[in-house]
CSV table of N, CA, C and O in Angstrom, one decimal:
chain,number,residue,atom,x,y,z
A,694,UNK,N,0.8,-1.2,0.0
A,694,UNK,CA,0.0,0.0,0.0
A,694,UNK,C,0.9,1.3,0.0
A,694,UNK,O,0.4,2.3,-0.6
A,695,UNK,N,2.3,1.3,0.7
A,695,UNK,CA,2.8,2.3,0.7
A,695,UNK,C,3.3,3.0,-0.6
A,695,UNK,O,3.5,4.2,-0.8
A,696,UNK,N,3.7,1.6,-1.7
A,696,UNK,CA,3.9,2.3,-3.2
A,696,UNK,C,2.8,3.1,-3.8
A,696,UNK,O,2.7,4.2,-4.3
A,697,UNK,N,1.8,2.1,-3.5
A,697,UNK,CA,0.6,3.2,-3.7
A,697,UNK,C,0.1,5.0,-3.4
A,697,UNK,O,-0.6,5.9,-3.9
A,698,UNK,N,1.0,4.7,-2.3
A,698,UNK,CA,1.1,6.1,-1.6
A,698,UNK,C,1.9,7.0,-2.3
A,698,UNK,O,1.7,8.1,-2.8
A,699,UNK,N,3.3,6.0,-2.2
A,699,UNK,CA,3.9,7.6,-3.1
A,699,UNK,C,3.2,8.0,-4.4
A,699,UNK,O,2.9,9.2,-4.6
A,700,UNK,N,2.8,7.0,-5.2
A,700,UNK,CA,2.5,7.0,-6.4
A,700,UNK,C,1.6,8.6,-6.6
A,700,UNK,O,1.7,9.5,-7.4
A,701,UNK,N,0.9,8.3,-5.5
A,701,UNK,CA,-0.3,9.3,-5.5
A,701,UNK,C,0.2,10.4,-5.2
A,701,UNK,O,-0.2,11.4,-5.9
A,702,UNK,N,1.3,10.6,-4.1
A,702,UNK,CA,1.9,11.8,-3.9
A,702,UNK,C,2.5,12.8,-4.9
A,702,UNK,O,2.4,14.0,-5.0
A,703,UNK,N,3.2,11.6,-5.7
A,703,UNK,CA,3.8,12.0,-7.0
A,703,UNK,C,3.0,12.5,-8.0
A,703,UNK,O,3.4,13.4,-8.7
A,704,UNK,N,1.4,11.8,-8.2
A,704,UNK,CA,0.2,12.4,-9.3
A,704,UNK,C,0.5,13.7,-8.3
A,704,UNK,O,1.6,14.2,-8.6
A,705,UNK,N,0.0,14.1,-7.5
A,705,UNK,CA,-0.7,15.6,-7.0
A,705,UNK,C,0.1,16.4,-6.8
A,705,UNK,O,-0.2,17.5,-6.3
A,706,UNK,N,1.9,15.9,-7.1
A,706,UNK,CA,2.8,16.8,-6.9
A,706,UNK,C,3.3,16.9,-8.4
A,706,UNK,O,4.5,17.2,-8.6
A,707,UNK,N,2.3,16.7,-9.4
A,707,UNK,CA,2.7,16.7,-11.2
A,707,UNK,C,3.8,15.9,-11.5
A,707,UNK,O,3.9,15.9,-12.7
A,708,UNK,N,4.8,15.0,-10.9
A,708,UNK,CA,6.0,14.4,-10.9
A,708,UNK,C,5.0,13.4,-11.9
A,708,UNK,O,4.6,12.6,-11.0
A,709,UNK,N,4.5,13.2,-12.8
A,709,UNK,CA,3.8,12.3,-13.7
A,709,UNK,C,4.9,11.5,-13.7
A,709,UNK,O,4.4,10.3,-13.5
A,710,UNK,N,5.5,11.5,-13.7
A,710,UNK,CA,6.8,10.2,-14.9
A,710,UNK,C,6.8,9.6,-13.3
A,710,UNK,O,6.3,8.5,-13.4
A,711,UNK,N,7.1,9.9,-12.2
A,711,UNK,CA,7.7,9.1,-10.8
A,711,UNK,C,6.5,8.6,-10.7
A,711,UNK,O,6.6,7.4,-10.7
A,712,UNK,N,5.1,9.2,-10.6
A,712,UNK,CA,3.8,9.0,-10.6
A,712,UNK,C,3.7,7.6,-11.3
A,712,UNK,O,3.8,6.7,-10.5
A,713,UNK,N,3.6,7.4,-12.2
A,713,UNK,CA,3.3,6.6,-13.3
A,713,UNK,C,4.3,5.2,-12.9
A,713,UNK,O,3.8,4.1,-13.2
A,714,UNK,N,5.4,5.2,-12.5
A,714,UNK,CA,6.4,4.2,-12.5
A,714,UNK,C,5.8,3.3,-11.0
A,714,UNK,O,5.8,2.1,-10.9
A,715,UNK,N,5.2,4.4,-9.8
A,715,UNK,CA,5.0,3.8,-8.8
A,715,UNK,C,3.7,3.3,-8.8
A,715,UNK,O,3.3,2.4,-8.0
A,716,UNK,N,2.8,3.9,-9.9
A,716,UNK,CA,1.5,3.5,-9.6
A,716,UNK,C,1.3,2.0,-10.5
A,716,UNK,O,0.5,1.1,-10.2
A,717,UNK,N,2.2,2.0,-11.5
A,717,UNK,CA,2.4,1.0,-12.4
A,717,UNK,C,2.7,-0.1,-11.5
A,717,UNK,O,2.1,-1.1,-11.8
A,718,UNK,N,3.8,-0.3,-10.3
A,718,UNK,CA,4.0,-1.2,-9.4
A,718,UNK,C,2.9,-1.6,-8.5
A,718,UNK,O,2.5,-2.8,-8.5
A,719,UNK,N,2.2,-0.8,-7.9
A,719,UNK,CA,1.2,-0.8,-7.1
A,719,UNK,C,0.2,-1.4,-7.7
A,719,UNK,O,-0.4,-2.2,-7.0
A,720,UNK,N,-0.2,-1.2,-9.1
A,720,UNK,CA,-1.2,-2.1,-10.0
A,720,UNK,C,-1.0,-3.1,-10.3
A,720,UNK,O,-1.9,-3.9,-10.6
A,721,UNK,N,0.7,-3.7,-10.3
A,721,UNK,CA,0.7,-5.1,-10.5
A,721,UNK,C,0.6,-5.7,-9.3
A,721,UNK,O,0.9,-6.9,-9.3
A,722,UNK,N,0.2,-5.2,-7.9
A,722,UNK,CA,-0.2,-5.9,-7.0
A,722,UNK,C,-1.3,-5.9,-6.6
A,722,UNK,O,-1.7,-6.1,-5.5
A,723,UNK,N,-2.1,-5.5,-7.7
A,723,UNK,CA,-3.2,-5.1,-7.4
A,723,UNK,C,-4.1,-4.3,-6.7
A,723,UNK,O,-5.2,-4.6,-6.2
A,724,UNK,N,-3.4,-2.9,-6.8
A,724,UNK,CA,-4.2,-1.7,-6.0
A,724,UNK,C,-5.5,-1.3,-6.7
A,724,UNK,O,-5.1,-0.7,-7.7
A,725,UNK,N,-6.7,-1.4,-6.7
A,725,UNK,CA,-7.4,-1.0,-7.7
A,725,UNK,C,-7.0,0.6,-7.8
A,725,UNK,O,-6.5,1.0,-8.8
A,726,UNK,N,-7.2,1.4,-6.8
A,726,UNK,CA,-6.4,3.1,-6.6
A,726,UNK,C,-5.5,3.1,-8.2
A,726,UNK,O,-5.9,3.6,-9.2
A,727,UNK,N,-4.3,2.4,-8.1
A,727,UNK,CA,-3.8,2.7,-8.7
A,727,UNK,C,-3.3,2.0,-10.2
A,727,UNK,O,-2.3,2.0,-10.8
A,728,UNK,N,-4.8,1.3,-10.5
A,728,UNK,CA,-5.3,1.1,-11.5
A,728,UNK,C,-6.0,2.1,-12.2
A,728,UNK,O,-5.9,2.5,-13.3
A,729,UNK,N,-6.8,2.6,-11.0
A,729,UNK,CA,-7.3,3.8,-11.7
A,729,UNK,C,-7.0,5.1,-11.8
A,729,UNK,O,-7.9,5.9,-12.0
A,730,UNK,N,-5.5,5.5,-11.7
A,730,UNK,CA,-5.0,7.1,-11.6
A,730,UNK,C,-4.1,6.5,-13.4
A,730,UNK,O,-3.9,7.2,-14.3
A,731,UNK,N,-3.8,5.1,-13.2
A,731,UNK,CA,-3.2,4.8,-14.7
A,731,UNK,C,-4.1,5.0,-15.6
A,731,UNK,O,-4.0,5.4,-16.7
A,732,UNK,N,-5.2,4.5,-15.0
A,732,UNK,CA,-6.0,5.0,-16.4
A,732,UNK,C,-6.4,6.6,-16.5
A,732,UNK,O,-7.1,6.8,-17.5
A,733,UNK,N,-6.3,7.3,-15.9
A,733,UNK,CA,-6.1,8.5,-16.0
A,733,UNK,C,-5.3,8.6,-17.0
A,733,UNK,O,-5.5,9.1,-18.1
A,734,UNK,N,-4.0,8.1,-16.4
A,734,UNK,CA,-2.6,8.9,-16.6
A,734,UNK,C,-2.5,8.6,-18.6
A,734,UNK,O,-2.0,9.3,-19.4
A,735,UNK,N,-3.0,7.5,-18.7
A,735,UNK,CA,-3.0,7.1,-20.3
A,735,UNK,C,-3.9,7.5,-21.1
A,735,UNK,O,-3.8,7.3,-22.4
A,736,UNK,N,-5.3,8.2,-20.5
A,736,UNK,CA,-6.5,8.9,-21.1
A,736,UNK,C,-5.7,10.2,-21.4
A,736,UNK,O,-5.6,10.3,-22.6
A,737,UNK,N,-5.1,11.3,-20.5
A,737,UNK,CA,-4.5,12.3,-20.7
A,737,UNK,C,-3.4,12.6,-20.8
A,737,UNK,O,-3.0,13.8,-20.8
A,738,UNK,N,-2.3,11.3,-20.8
A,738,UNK,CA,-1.3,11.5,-22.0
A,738,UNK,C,-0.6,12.5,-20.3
A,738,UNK,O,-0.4,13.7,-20.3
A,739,UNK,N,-0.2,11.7,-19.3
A,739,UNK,CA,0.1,12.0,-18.1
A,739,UNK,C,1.4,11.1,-17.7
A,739,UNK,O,1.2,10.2,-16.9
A,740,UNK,N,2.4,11.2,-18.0
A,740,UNK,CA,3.6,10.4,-17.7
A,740,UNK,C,3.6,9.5,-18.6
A,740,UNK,O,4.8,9.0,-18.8
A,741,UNK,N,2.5,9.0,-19.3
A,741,UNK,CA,2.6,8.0,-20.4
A,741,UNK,C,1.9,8.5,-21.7
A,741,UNK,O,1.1,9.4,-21.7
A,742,UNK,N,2.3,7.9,-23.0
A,742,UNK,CA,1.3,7.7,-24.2
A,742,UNK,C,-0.2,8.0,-23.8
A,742,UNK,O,-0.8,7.6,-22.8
A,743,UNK,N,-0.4,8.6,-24.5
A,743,UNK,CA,-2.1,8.3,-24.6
A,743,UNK,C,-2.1,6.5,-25.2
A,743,UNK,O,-1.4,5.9,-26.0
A,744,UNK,N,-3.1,6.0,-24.5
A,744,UNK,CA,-3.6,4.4,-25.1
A,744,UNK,C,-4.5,4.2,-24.2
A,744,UNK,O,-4.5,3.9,-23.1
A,745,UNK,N,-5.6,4.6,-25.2
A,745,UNK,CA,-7.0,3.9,-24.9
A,745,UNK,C,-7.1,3.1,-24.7
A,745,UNK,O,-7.8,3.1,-23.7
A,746,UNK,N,-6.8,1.5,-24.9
A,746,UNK,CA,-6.9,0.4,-24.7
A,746,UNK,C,-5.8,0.2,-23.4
A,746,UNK,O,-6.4,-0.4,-22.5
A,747,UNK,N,-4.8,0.5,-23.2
A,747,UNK,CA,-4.5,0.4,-21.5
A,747,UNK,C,-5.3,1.3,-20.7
A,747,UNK,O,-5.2,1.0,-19.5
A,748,UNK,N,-6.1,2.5,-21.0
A,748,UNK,CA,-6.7,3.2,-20.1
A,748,UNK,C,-8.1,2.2,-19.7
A,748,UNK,O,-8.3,2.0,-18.5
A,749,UNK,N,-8.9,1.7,-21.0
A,749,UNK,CA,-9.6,1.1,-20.4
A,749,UNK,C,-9.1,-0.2,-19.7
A,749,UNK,O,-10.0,-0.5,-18.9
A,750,UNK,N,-8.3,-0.9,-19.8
A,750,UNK,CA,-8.1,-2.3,-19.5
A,750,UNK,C,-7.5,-1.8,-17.7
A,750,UNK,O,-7.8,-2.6,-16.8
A,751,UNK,N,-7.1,-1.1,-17.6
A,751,UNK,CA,-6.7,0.1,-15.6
A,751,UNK,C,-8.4,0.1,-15.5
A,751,UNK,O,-8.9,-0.8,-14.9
A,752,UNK,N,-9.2,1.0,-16.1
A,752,UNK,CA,-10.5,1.4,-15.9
A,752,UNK,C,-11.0,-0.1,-15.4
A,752,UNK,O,-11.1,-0.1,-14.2
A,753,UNK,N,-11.3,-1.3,-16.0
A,753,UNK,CA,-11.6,-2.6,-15.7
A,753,UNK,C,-11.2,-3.4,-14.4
A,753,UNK,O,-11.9,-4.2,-13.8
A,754,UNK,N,-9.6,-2.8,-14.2
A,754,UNK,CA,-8.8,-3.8,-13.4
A,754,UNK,C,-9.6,-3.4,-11.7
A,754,UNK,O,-10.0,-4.1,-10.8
A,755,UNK,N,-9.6,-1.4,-12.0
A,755,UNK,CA,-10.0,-0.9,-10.8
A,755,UNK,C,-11.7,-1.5,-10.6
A,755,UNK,O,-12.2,-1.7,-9.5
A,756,UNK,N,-12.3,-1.5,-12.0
A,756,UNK,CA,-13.9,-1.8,-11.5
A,756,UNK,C,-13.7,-2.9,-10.9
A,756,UNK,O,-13.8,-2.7,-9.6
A,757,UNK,N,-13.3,-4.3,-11.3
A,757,UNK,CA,-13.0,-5.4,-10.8
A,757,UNK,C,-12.6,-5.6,-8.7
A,757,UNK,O,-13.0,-6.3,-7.7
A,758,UNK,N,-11.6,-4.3,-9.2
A,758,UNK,CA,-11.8,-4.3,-8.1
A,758,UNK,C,-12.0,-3.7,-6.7
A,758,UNK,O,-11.4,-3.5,-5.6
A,759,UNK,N,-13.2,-3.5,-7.5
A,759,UNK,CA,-14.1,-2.7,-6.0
A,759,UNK,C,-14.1,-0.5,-6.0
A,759,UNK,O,-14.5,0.3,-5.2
A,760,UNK,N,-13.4,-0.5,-7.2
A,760,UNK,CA,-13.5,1.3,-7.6
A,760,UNK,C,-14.4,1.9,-8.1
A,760,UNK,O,-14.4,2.1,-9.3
A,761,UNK,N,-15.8,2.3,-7.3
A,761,UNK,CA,-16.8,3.0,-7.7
A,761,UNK,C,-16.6,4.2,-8.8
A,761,UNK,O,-17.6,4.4,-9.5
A,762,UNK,N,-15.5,5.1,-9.1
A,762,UNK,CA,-15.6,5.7,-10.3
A,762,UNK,C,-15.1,5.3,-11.4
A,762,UNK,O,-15.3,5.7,-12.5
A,763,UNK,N,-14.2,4.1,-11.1
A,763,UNK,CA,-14.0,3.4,-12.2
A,763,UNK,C,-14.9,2.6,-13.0
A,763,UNK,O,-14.7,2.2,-14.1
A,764,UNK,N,-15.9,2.5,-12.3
A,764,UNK,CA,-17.0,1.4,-12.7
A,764,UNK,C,-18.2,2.2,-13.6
A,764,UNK,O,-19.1,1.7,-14.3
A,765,UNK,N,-17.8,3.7,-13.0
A,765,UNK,CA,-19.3,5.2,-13.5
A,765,UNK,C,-18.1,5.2,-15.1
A,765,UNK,O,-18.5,4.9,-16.2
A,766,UNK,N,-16.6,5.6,-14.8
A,766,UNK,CA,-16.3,6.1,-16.0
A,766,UNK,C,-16.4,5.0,-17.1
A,766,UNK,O,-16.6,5.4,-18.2
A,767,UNK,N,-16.3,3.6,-17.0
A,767,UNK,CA,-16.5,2.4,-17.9
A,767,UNK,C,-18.1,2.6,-18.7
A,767,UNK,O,-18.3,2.5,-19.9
A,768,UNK,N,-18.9,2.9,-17.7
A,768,UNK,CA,-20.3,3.4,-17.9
A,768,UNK,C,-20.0,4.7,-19.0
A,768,UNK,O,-20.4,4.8,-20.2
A,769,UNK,N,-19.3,5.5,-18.2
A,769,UNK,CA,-19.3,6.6,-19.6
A,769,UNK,C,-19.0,6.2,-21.1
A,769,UNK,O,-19.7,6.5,-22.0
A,770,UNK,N,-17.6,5.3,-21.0
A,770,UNK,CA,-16.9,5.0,-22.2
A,770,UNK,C,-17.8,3.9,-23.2
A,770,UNK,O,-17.7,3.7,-24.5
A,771,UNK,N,-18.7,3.3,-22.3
A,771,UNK,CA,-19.7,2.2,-23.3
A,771,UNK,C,-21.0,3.5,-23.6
A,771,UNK,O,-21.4,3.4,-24.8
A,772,UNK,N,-21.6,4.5,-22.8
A,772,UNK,CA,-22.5,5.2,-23.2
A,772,UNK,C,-21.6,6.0,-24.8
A,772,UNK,O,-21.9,5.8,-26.0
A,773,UNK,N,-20.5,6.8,-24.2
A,773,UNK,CA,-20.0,7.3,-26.2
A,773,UNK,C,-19.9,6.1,-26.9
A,773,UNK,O,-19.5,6.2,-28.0
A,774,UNK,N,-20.0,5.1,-26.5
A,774,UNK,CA,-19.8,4.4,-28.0
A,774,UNK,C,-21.1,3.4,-28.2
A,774,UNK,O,-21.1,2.3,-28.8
A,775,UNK,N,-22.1,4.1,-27.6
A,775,UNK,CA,-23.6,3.5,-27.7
A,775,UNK,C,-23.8,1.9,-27.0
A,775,UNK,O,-24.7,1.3,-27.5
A,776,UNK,N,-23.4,1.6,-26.3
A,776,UNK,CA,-23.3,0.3,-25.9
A,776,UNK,C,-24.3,0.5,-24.4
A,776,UNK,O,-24.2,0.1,-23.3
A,777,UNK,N,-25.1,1.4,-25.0
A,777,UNK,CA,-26.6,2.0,-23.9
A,777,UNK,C,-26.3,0.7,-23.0
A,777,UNK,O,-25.3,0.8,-22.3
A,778,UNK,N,-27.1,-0.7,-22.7
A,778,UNK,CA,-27.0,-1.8,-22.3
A,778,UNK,C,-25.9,-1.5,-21.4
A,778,UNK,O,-26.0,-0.9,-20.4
A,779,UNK,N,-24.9,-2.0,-21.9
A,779,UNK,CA,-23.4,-2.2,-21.4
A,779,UNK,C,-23.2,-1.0,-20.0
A,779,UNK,O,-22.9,-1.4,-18.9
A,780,UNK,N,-23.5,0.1,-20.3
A,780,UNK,CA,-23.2,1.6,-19.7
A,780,UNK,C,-24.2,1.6,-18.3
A,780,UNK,O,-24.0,2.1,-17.2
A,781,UNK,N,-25.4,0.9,-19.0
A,781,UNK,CA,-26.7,1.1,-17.5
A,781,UNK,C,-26.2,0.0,-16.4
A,781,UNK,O,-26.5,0.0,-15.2
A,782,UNK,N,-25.4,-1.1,-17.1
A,782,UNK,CA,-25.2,-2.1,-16.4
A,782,UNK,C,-23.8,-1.8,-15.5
A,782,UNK,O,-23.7,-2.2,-14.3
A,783,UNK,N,-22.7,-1.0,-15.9
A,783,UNK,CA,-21.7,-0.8,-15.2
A,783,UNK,C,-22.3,0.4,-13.8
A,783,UNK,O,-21.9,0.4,-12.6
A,784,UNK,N,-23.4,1.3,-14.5
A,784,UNK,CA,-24.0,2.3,-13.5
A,784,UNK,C,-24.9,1.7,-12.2
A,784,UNK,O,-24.9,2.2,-11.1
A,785,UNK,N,-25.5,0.7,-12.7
A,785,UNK,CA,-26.2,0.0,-11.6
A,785,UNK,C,-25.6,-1.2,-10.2
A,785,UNK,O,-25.9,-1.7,-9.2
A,786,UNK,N,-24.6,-1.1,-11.0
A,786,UNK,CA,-23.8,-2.4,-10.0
A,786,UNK,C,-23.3,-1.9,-9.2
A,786,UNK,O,-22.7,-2.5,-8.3
């Protein structure tokens, strides 16, 4: 949990690249937290590439596990791409 921590310290102190290296550890141990600041960080091109497909696949890791805005913004990303169904089901759970 404590990599987690810095990770986070590092998003809110803009250090993106330190940000990104620690949160990327913390996710392979499964922080959902910091599943979901990567998928940030790859939606806005924050310490990393932009890549949609790792932002959502962090977006998933965190719904999975247990991240209430990760689970609303998955809902967002199936509502733009009409997947209505898909989007009411990520909002209701």
């Amino acid at each position: 949990a404590a990599i987690n921590q810095v990770g986070g310290e590092k998003y809110y102190e803009k250090d993106y690249r330190t940000a990104f290296e620690y949160s990327k550890k913390a996710a392979e141990l499964g922080v959902a937290q910091s599943h979901f600041r990567l998928s940030i960080m790859y939606h806005f091109e924050l310490g990393a590439e932009k890549d949609e497909g790792e932002n959502i696949r962090h977006l998933e890791e965190a719904a999975i596990g247990g991240h209430p805005q990760a689970r609303n913004n998955l809902g967002c990303e199936e509502w733009n791409n009409d997947n209505v169904e898909r989007a009411v089901k990520h909002w209701i759970i």
